[in-house]
Short mmCIF file of C-alpha atoms in Angstrom, two decimals:
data_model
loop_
_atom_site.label_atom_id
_atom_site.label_comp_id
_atom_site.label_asym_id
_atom_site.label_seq_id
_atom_site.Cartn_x
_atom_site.Cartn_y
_atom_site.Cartn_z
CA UNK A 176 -1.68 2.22 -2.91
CA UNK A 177 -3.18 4.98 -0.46
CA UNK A 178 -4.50 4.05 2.20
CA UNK A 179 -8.88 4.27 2.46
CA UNK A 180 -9.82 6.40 5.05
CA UNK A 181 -11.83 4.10 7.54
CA UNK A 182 -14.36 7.20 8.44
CA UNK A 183 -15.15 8.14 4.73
CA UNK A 184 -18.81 8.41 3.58
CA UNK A 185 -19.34 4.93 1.03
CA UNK A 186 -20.92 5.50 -2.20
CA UNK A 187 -22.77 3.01 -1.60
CA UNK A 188 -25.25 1.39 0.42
CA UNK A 189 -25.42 -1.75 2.81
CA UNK A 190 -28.28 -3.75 -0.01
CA UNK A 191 -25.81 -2.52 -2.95
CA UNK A 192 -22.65 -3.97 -1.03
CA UNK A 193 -24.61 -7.06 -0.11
CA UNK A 194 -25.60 -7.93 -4.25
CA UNK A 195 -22.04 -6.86 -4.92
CA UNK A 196 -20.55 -9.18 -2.82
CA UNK A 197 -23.52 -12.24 -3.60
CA UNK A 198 -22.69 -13.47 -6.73
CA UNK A 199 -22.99 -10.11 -9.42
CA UNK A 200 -21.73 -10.37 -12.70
CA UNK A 201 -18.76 -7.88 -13.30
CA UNK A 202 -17.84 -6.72 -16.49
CA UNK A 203 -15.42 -4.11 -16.57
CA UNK A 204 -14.24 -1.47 -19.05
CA UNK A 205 -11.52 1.40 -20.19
CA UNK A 206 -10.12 3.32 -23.21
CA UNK A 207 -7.26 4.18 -24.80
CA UNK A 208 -6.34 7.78 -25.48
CA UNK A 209 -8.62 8.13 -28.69
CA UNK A 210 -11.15 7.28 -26.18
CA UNK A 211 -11.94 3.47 -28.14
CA UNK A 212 -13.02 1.14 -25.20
CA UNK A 213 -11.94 -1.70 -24.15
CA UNK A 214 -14.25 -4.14 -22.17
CA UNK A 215 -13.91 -7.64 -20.41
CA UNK A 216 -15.54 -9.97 -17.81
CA UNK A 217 -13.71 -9.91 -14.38
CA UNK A 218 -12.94 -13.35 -13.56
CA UNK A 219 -13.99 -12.06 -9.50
CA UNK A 220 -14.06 -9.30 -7.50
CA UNK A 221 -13.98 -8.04 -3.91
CA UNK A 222 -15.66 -5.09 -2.30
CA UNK A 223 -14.30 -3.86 0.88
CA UNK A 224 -14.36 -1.14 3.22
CA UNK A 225 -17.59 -0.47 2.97
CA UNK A 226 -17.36 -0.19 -0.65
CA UNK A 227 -14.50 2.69 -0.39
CA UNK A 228 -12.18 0.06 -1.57
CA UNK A 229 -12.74 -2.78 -4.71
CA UNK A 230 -10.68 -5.03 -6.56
CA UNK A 231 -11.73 -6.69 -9.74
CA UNK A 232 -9.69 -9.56 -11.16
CA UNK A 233 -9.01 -10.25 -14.94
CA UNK A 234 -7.48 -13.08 -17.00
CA UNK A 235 -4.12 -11.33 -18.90
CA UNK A 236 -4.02 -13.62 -21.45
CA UNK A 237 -7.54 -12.55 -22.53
CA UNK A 238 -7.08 -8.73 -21.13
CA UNK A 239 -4.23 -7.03 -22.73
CA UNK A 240 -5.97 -4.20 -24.59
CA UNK A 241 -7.63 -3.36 -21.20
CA UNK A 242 -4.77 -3.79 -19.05
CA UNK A 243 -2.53 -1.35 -21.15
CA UNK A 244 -5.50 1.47 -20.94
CA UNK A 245 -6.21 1.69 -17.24
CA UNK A 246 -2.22 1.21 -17.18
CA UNK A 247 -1.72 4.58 -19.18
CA UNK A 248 -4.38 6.23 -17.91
CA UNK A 249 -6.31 5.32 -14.05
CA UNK A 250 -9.78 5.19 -16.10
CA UNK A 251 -12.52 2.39 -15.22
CA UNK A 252 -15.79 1.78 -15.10
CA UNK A 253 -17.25 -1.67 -13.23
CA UNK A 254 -20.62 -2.79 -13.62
CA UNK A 255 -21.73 -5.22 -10.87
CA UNK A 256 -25.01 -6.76 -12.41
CA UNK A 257 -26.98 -9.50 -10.43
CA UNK A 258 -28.22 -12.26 -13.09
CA UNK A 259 -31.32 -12.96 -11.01
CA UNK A 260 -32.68 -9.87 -10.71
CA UNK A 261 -30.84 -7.59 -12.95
CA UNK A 262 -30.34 -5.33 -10.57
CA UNK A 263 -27.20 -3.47 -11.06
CA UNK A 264 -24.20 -0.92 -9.91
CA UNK A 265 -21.76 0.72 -12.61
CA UNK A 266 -18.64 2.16 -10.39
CA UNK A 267 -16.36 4.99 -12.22
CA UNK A 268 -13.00 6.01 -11.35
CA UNK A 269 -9.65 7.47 -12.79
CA UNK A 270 -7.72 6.65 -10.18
CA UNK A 271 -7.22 2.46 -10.77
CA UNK A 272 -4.05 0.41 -10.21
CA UNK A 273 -2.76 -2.66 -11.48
CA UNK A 274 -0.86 -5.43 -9.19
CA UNK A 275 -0.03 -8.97 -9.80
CA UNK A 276 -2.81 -11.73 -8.30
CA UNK A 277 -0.80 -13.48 -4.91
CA UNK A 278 -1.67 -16.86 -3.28
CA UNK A 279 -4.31 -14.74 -0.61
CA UNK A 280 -6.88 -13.29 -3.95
CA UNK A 281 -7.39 -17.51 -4.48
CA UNK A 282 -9.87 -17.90 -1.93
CA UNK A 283 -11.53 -14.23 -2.72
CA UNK A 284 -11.63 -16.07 -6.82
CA UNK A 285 -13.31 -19.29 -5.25
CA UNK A 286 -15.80 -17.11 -3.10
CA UNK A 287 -16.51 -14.95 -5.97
CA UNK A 288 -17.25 -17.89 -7.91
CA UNK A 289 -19.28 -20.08 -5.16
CA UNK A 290 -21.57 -16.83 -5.69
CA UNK A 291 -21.63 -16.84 -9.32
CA UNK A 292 -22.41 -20.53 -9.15
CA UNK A 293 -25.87 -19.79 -7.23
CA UNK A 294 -26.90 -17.26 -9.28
CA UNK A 295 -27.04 -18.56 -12.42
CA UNK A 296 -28.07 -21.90 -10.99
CA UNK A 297 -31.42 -19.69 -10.30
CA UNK A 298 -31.69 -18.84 -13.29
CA UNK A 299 -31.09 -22.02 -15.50
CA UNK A 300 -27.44 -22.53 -15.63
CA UNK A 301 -25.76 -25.25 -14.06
CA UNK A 302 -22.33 -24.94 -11.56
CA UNK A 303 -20.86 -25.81 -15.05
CA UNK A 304 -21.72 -22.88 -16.68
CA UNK A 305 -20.00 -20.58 -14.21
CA UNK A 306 -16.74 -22.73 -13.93
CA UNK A 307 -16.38 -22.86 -17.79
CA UNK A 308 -16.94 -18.95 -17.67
CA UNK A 309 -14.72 -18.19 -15.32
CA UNK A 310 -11.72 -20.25 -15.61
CA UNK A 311 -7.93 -19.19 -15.27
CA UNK A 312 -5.03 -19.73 -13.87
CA UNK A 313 -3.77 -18.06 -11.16
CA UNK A 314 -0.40 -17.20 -12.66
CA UNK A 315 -2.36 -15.24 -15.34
CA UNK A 316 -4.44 -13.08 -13.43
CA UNK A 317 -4.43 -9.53 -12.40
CA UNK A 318 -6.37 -7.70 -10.24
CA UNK A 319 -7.05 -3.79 -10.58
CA UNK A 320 -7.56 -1.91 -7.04
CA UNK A 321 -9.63 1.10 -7.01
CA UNK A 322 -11.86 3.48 -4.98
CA UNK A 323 -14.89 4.01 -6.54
CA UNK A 324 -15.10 8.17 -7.77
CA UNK A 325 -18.82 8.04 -9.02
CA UNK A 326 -21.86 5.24 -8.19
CA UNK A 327 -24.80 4.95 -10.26
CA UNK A 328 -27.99 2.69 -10.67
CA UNK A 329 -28.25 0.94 -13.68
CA UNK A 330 -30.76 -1.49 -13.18
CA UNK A 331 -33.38 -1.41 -16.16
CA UNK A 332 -36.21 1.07 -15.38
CA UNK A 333 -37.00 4.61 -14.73
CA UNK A 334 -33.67 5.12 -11.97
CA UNK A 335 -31.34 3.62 -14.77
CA UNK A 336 -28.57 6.23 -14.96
CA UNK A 337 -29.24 7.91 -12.16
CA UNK A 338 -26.16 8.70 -9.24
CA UNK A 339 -25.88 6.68 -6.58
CA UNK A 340 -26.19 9.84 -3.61
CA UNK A 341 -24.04 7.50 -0.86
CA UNK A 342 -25.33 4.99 1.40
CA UNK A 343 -23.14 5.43 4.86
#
């Protein structure tokens, strides 16, 4: 993996990092050469660097279709979507990579899923609900590192769509 440059302009800004890293929703998606998608719900994530740098983690056993597309070809898109307020972040880029989860993503999974656990606890769901939803086993999880290419708003209203210009 290249190293991110510590002085390069973020795509994103300091309130978009903060929901990111609170407790969003991530669902993330691909396609295969015919361009037929592939989509799944990351099991956690981590934004660092500002945002120059994210990981999102996904269940194998329940992944494979995925897996094999940004394998063959760097494509993904990651929506970040807070269940609270809806208010969401879709990150592009064709430049992802796939590694093995290690013993130090376990307590980036249980943060990821402490924030999970709040949100939908405001909005009606129980701690149960996210644990359920999110279960796996270490052993069978991967995690794709990327640098986000593109940002854009897609919380519902009149910005949806719109590119994120770069918040640092």
């Amino acid at each position: 993996m290249s190293p991110v440059e510590p002085n390069a302009p973020s795509l994103l800004s300091p309130e978009h990092l903060a929901m990111m890293e609170g407790g969003a929703s991530v669902i993330v998606s691909s396609c295969d050469a015919e361009l037929v998608p592939s989509v799944m719900r990351a099991v956690g994530s981590q934004v660092s660097a500002q945002g120059r740098l994210v990981t999102v983690y996904l269940c194998r056993s329940q992944s494979d279709q995925l897996l094999r597309d940004v394998a063959r070809s760097g494509r993904l898109a990651a929506v970040f979507s807070q269940p609270s307020s809806h208010r969401t972040v879709q990150l592009k880029t064709r430049g992802a990579r796939l590694r093995e989860a290690r013993e130090d993503d376990a307590p980036v999974l249980q943060h990821y899923l402490k924030g999970m656990e709040r949100e939908l606890t405001l909005i009606g769901f129980g701690p149960v609900y996210a644990r359920a939803m999110l279960a796996h086993n270490l052993d069978d999880v991967v995690a794709i590192e990327f640098e986000p290419d593109q940002a854009f708003d897609q919380t519902p209203g009149p910005k949806a769509g719109r590119a994120i210009e770069g918040g640092t």
